[in-house]
Tab-separated table of C-alpha atoms in Angstrom:
chain	number	residue	atom	x	y	z
A	1	MET	CA	26.222	114.667	82.881
A	2	THR	CA	29.156	115.124	79.875
A	3	THR	CA	30.192	118.317	81.467
A	4	GLN	CA	30.715	116.724	85.267
A	5	THR	CA	32.294	113.799	83.882
A	6	GLN	CA	35.247	116.039	82.354
A	7	LYS	CA	35.475	118.256	85.381
A	8	ILE	CA	36.021	115.973	88.223
A	9	PRO	CA	39.573	114.221	87.553
A	10	ALA	CA	41.277	117.179	87.006
A	11	PRO	CA	41.448	118.984	90.324
A	12	ALA	CA	42.319	115.851	92.156
A	13	VAL	CA	45.449	114.362	90.006
A	14	ALA	CA	47.224	117.735	89.951
A	15	PRO	CA	47.788	118.222	93.795
A	16	ALA	CA	48.679	114.298	94.132
A	17	LYS	CA	51.639	115.205	91.424
A	18	ARG	CA	52.353	118.067	92.937
A	19	GLN	CA	52.846	116.458	96.508
A	20	SER	CA	54.563	113.556	95.468
A	21	SER	CA	56.930	115.752	93.641
A	22	ALA	CA	57.247	117.697	97.064
A	23	ILE	CA	58.071	114.896	98.608
A	24	LEU	CA	60.822	113.319	96.333
A	25	THR	CA	62.211	116.682	96.662
A	26	GLY	CA	62.424	116.307	100.399
A	27	HIS	CA	64.055	112.988	99.957
A	28	ARG	CA	66.518	114.437	97.993
A	29	PHE	CA	68.083	116.606	100.414
A	30	ALA	CA	67.368	114.409	103.425
A	31	GLY	CA	70.385	112.632	102.991
A	32	PRO	CA	72.884	115.685	102.720
A	33	LEU	CA	70.721	117.262	105.539
A	34	PHE	CA	71.228	114.627	108.513
A	35	ALA	CA	74.810	113.899	107.159
A	36	SER	CA	75.786	117.612	107.600
A	37	PRO	CA	76.371	117.864	111.323
A	38	ALA	CA	79.171	114.894	110.744
A	39	LEU	CA	80.742	116.727	107.609
A	40	ILE	CA	81.032	119.862	109.290
A	41	GLY	CA	82.509	118.239	112.482
A	42	LEU	CA	84.817	116.204	110.317
A	43	ALA	CA	85.689	119.522	108.278
A	44	ILE	CA	86.570	121.865	111.121
A	45	PHE	CA	88.117	119.004	113.423
A	46	LEU	CA	89.684	117.057	110.777
A	47	VAL	CA	90.282	118.703	107.389
A	48	ALA	CA	91.193	121.853	108.892
A	49	PRO	CA	93.917	121.116	111.076
A	50	PHE	CA	95.655	118.896	108.427
A	51	VAL	CA	95.366	121.610	105.854
A	52	LEU	CA	96.968	124.012	108.616
A	53	ALA	CA	99.395	121.792	109.385
A	54	VAL	CA	100.637	121.230	105.636
A	55	VAL	CA	101.120	124.961	105.275
A	56	LEU	CA	102.780	125.386	108.718
A	57	SER	CA	105.408	122.613	107.509
A	58	PHE	CA	106.485	125.192	105.207
A	59	TYR	CA	107.179	127.739	107.171
A	60	ARG	CA	109.704	128.556	110.212
A	61	VAL	CA	107.341	129.644	113.188
A	62	GLN	CA	108.694	130.046	116.730
A	63	LEU	CA	105.998	130.442	119.293
A	64	ASN	CA	105.894	133.719	121.638
A	65	SER	CA	108.702	134.963	119.236
A	66	PRO	CA	108.149	138.910	117.556
A	67	ARG	CA	109.603	137.735	114.001
A	68	PRO	CA	107.375	136.633	111.508
A	69	ALA	CA	106.812	133.165	110.145
A	70	ARG	CA	109.265	132.910	107.481
A	71	PHE	CA	108.782	130.851	104.096
A	72	ILE	CA	111.294	127.715	103.621
A	73	GLY	CA	109.432	125.517	101.306
A	74	PHE	CA	110.312	121.562	101.735
A	75	GLU	CA	113.281	122.361	103.928
A	76	GLN	CA	111.434	121.199	107.138
A	77	TYR	CA	110.928	117.730	104.979
A	78	THR	CA	114.420	117.813	103.613
A	79	ARG	CA	116.104	118.043	107.258
A	80	LEU	CA	113.772	115.489	108.493
A	81	PHE	CA	115.496	112.571	106.166
A	82	THR	CA	118.864	113.979	105.945
A	83	ASP	CA	119.566	115.266	109.209
A	84	PRO	CA	121.085	112.399	111.234
A	85	ASP	CA	120.050	112.801	114.936
A	86	LEU	CA	116.982	114.207	113.343
A	87	SER	CA	115.970	111.547	110.814
A	88	ALA	CA	117.490	108.550	113.754
A	89	ALA	CA	115.175	110.013	116.474
A	90	PHE	CA	112.020	110.209	113.770
A	91	GLY	CA	112.907	106.621	112.507
A	92	GLN	CA	113.253	105.059	116.105
A	93	ALA	CA	109.738	107.080	117.302
A	94	LEU	CA	108.431	105.247	114.108
A	95	LEU	CA	110.099	101.910	114.775
A	96	ASN	CA	108.431	102.064	118.391
A	97	ASN	CA	104.649	102.841	116.612
A	98	PHE	CA	104.670	99.698	114.415
A	99	THR	CA	106.630	97.689	117.126
A	100	PHE	CA	103.241	98.739	119.196
A	101	ALA	CA	101.106	98.294	117.075
A	102	LEU	CA	102.107	94.762	115.596
A	103	ILE	CA	101.776	93.447	119.318
A	104	VAL	CA	98.963	95.179	120.063
A	105	VAL	CA	96.385	94.779	117.162
A	106	PRO	CA	96.235	91.285	117.088
A	107	VAL	CA	96.686	90.194	121.004
A	108	GLN	CA	93.727	93.062	121.641
A	109	THR	CA	91.613	91.755	118.914
A	110	VAL	CA	91.992	88.198	120.012
A	111	LEU	CA	91.647	88.960	123.775
A	112	ALA	CA	88.221	90.965	122.781
A	113	LEU	CA	86.534	87.906	121.294
A	114	GLY	CA	87.694	85.663	124.121
A	115	LEU	CA	86.356	87.796	126.668
A	116	ALA	CA	83.389	88.715	124.381
A	117	VAL	CA	82.321	85.054	124.099
A	118	LEU	CA	82.883	84.392	127.855
A	119	VAL	CA	80.891	87.206	129.007
A	120	ASN	CA	77.962	86.383	126.315
A	121	ARG	CA	77.441	83.200	128.576
A	122	LYS	CA	74.996	82.578	131.184
A	123	LEU	CA	77.166	81.731	134.333
A	124	ARG	CA	77.021	81.820	137.965
A	125	GLY	CA	79.230	85.023	138.784
A	126	MET	CA	79.113	86.965	135.611
A	127	VAL	CA	77.659	90.378	137.079
A	128	VAL	CA	81.447	90.755	138.947
A	129	PHE	CA	83.545	89.134	136.204
A	130	ARG	CA	81.646	91.710	134.153
A	131	THR	CA	81.964	94.609	136.684
A	132	PHE	CA	85.607	93.956	136.676
A	133	ILE	CA	86.262	93.927	132.835
A	134	PHE	CA	84.696	96.820	132.222
A	135	MET	CA	86.018	98.985	134.980
A	136	PRO	CA	89.324	100.068	133.248
A	137	LEU	CA	86.864	101.353	130.727
A	138	VAL	CA	85.314	103.795	133.200
A	139	PHE	CA	89.101	104.902	134.644
A	140	PRO	CA	90.272	108.114	133.720
A	141	LEU	CA	93.690	107.268	131.978
A	142	ALA	CA	95.714	109.386	134.822
A	143	LEU	CA	94.319	107.353	137.696
A	144	THR	CA	95.054	104.392	135.249
A	145	ALA	CA	98.924	105.901	134.970
A	146	VAL	CA	99.323	106.082	138.258
A	147	ILE	CA	98.004	102.842	139.259
A	148	TRP	CA	100.426	100.956	136.964
A	149	ARG	CA	102.963	102.860	137.975
A	150	LEU	CA	103.044	101.743	141.287
A	151	ILE	CA	102.771	98.281	139.776
A	152	TYR	CA	106.132	99.028	137.879
A	153	SER	CA	107.987	100.882	140.760
A	154	ARG	CA	111.686	100.196	140.535
A	155	GLY	CA	113.012	98.192	143.694
A	156	ASP	CA	111.035	96.165	146.314
A	157	GLU	CA	108.132	98.525	146.785
A	158	GLY	CA	106.756	98.068	143.251
A	159	LEU	CA	103.619	95.594	143.407
A	160	LEU	CA	105.221	93.568	140.123
A	161	ASN	CA	108.438	93.081	141.999
A	162	ALA	CA	106.561	92.133	145.110
A	163	LEU	CA	104.663	89.659	143.864
A	164	LEU	CA	107.758	87.899	141.440
A	165	GLY	CA	110.144	88.097	144.564
A	166	LEU	CA	107.267	86.578	146.802
A	167	PHE	CA	106.251	83.761	144.241
A	168	SER	CA	110.009	82.979	143.426
A	169	GLY	CA	111.564	82.886	146.822
A	170	GLY	CA	113.537	85.605	146.346
A	171	ALA	CA	115.412	84.159	143.546
A	172	LEU	CA	114.033	86.829	140.700
A	173	SER	CA	115.576	90.283	142.005
A	174	SER	CA	114.134	93.639	141.567
A	175	HIS	CA	113.628	95.210	137.939
A	176	ASP	CA	113.312	98.745	136.758
A	177	TRP	CA	110.305	97.691	134.308
A	178	LEU	CA	109.527	101.180	132.812
A	179	GLY	CA	113.657	102.506	132.929
A	180	SER	CA	115.054	99.545	131.037
A	181	PRO	CA	115.264	99.702	127.607
A	182	SER	CA	113.949	95.843	127.370
A	183	THR	CA	110.918	96.068	129.070
A	184	ALA	CA	109.782	99.880	129.011
A	185	LEU	CA	107.958	99.510	125.549
A	186	GLY	CA	106.688	96.058	126.783
A	187	SER	CA	105.170	97.346	130.232
A	188	ILE	CA	102.991	100.126	128.287
A	189	ILE	CA	101.975	97.596	125.718
A	190	VAL	CA	100.594	95.426	128.644
A	191	MET	CA	98.881	98.550	130.207
A	192	SER	CA	97.346	99.884	127.095
A	193	ILE	CA	96.068	96.720	126.393
A	194	TRP	CA	94.500	96.340	129.884
A	195	GLN	CA	92.871	99.875	129.599
A	196	SER	CA	91.640	99.442	126.209
A	197	VAL	CA	90.360	95.523	125.912
A	198	SER	CA	86.913	96.134	127.015
A	199	PHE	CA	85.969	98.989	124.679
A	200	GLN	CA	86.834	96.370	121.622
A	201	MET	CA	85.307	93.661	123.949
A	202	ILE	CA	81.795	95.887	124.075
A	203	ILE	CA	81.918	95.812	120.497
A	204	VAL	CA	82.220	92.223	119.535
A	205	LEU	CA	79.905	91.423	122.305
A	206	ALA	CA	76.967	93.400	120.171
A	207	ALA	CA	77.709	91.404	116.889
A	208	LEU	CA	77.515	87.716	118.983
A	209	GLN	CA	74.365	88.674	119.990
A	210	SER	CA	73.257	89.332	116.745
A	211	VAL	CA	73.755	85.852	115.693
A	212	PRO	CA	70.590	84.072	115.141
A	213	THR	CA	69.998	80.986	117.495
A	214	GLU	CA	68.804	78.952	114.444
A	215	LEU	CA	72.240	78.714	113.017
A	216	TYR	CA	73.616	77.253	116.636
A	217	GLU	CA	70.347	74.892	116.492
A	218	ALA	CA	71.217	73.782	112.584
A	219	ALA	CA	74.692	73.345	113.497
A	220	ALA	CA	74.082	71.225	116.662
A	221	LEU	CA	71.175	68.905	114.613
A	222	ASP	CA	74.588	68.111	112.093
A	223	ARG	CA	76.249	67.304	115.441
A	224	ALA	CA	78.703	69.897	115.173
A	225	ASN	CA	80.759	70.145	118.876
A	226	LYS	CA	80.875	73.797	120.375
A	227	TRP	CA	84.325	74.549	118.730
A	228	GLN	CA	83.200	73.759	115.082
A	229	GLN	CA	80.209	76.442	115.896
A	230	PHE	CA	82.543	78.804	116.635
A	231	ILE	CA	84.750	78.625	113.857
A	232	ASN	CA	81.863	77.364	111.215
A	233	VAL	CA	79.037	79.920	112.671
A	234	THR	CA	80.555	82.547	115.178
A	235	VAL	CA	83.357	83.882	113.543
A	236	PRO	CA	81.732	84.188	109.566
A	237	GLY	CA	78.845	85.896	111.870
A	238	ILE	CA	80.840	88.502	113.246
A	239	ARG	CA	83.460	88.489	110.841
A	240	ASN	CA	82.753	91.862	109.664
A	241	THR	CA	83.004	93.610	113.202
A	242	LEU	CA	86.407	91.660	113.936
A	243	ILE	CA	87.955	93.056	110.614
A	244	PHE	CA	86.418	96.844	112.140
A	245	VAL	CA	87.770	96.312	115.776
A	246	ALA	CA	90.970	95.159	113.894
A	247	LEU	CA	90.847	98.826	111.976
A	248	ILE	CA	90.281	100.817	114.906
A	249	THR	CA	92.697	99.147	117.012
A	250	THR	CA	95.155	99.715	114.284
A	251	ILE	CA	94.570	103.465	114.521
A	252	PHE	CA	94.435	103.809	117.838
A	253	SER	CA	97.746	102.002	118.142
A	254	PHE	CA	99.535	104.693	115.819
A	255	ARG	CA	97.829	107.374	118.065
A	256	LEU	CA	99.853	105.927	121.180
A	257	PHE	CA	100.498	109.074	123.160
A	258	ASP	CA	98.689	109.570	126.494
A	259	GLN	CA	100.338	106.243	128.427
A	260	VAL	CA	104.188	107.381	127.262
A	261	TYR	CA	103.286	111.178	128.360
A	262	LEU	CA	101.438	110.582	131.540
A	263	LEU	CA	104.151	107.771	133.024
A	264	SER	CA	107.059	109.628	131.693
A	265	ARG	CA	105.689	112.642	133.470
A	266	SER	CA	105.747	110.709	136.651
A	267	GLY	CA	108.520	109.074	136.807
A	268	SER	CA	111.921	107.544	134.919
A	269	VAL	CA	110.831	106.266	131.591
A	270	ASP	CA	113.444	105.073	129.194
A	271	ARG	CA	112.745	107.604	126.552
A	272	GLY	CA	114.343	106.380	123.367
A	273	SER	CA	112.713	102.967	123.375
A	274	THR	CA	109.205	104.525	124.698
A	275	GLU	CA	108.838	107.464	122.522
A	276	THR	CA	106.446	107.570	119.771
A	277	VAL	CA	106.069	109.941	116.655
A	278	MET	CA	103.253	111.943	118.755
A	279	THR	CA	105.412	112.118	122.067
A	280	GLN	CA	108.031	113.203	119.479
A	281	ILE	CA	105.637	115.742	117.723
A	282	ILE	CA	104.636	117.544	120.736
A	283	ASN	CA	108.347	118.042	122.098
A	284	THR	CA	109.209	119.122	119.167
A	285	GLY	CA	106.304	121.710	118.876
A	286	PHE	CA	106.283	123.272	122.036
A	287	ASP	CA	109.305	121.943	123.795
A	288	ASN	CA	111.793	122.522	121.291
A	289	ASN	CA	109.715	125.426	119.811
A	290	ASN	CA	109.893	124.259	116.325
A	291	VAL	CA	106.292	124.190	115.041
A	292	GLY	CA	107.097	123.876	111.631
A	293	GLN	CA	109.148	120.832	112.213
A	294	ALA	CA	106.299	119.266	114.319
A	295	ALA	CA	103.878	120.197	111.173
A	296	ALA	CA	105.945	118.231	108.908
A	297	MET	CA	106.222	115.043	110.944
A	298	THR	CA	102.428	115.630	111.347
A	299	VAL	CA	102.001	115.335	107.685
A	300	ILE	CA	104.453	112.339	106.857
A	301	PHE	CA	102.881	110.779	109.907
A	302	MET	CA	99.467	111.230	108.527
A	303	LEU	CA	100.241	110.157	104.973
A	304	ILE	CA	101.759	106.643	106.635
A	305	ILE	CA	98.734	106.007	108.479
A	306	THR	CA	96.229	106.995	105.541
A	307	MET	CA	98.213	104.255	103.495
A	308	ILE	CA	98.281	101.508	106.179
A	309	ALA	CA	94.204	101.894	106.237
A	310	ILE	CA	94.052	102.150	102.418
A	311	ILE	CA	96.270	98.718	102.249
A	312	GLN	CA	94.652	97.183	105.275
A	313	ARG	CA	91.050	97.989	103.993
A	314	ALA	CA	92.102	96.396	100.117
A	315	ALA	CA	93.378	93.607	101.953
A	316	VAL	CA	90.334	92.813	103.416
A	317	ARG	CA	88.004	93.256	100.308
A	318	GLN	CA	89.993	90.849	98.268
A	319	ARG	CA	89.421	88.445	101.281
A	320	GLY	CA	85.590	88.877	100.999
A	321	GLY	CA	85.165	91.626	103.855
A	322	VAL	CA	83.623	94.811	104.277
């Protein structure tokens, strides 16, 4: 009996430990394994192009030229800040980018919140309203540019000019919305908000529907009106989502390129007031055949956007955000 009692526990414990150790080892590699596709994608499509841009910025490179690339050190960066013509154009493009972001980020975030609150309500005809709100999101950007080109057309044939002339009784004369320096960037801002606000609205709408209804019931028992419920329940409940929307809208604002490029290709657009850093990089690299200078602009612009994102995120964390 004594011999059988000593032999029973020994073979049962060892496999259990080996199995537990195998599971722990598998869990240890599960995280890196699942994250590896995203990390590989970031390395290929973000890190590698940025490193290549840094390398190209130290060379004089011309496309379709038989001459090899020549190392010139920091000359591209020096010219970017000391050459009067080049620095003035780069500074104006940066100013246009900042102006665009300062207007679009708050307006688009507030508008997305308002539309999400409206769409979240169960009202008659909401299906039709939702269709009109989501419609710009599914339109190709080229089609959007054509539509807004017709709206902003100069002369009486433009839709906006025709409407203003109709409602003012002819008091307002026709205006060249894209060709005038005073209204060109504002026209692109309106077009961008109309085309992009539905994307931010979907994110905010998902956050609104995750706020527990018990919180609204408790606020109603405390005799809080609708505005007080919105300020004290809804906004704190979707605070992190609003911060995320503001962050991605800021990054998208500094990436402004498609709208300006498509509208400028289809008609006369005032270049000085609408040129952004992205359009300047494309023009310098491919139209002017100066790849090294375009790479230097890309590196500086990337560093500026990274600093803005870090400052914005640090400011949000100090206020208790994500």
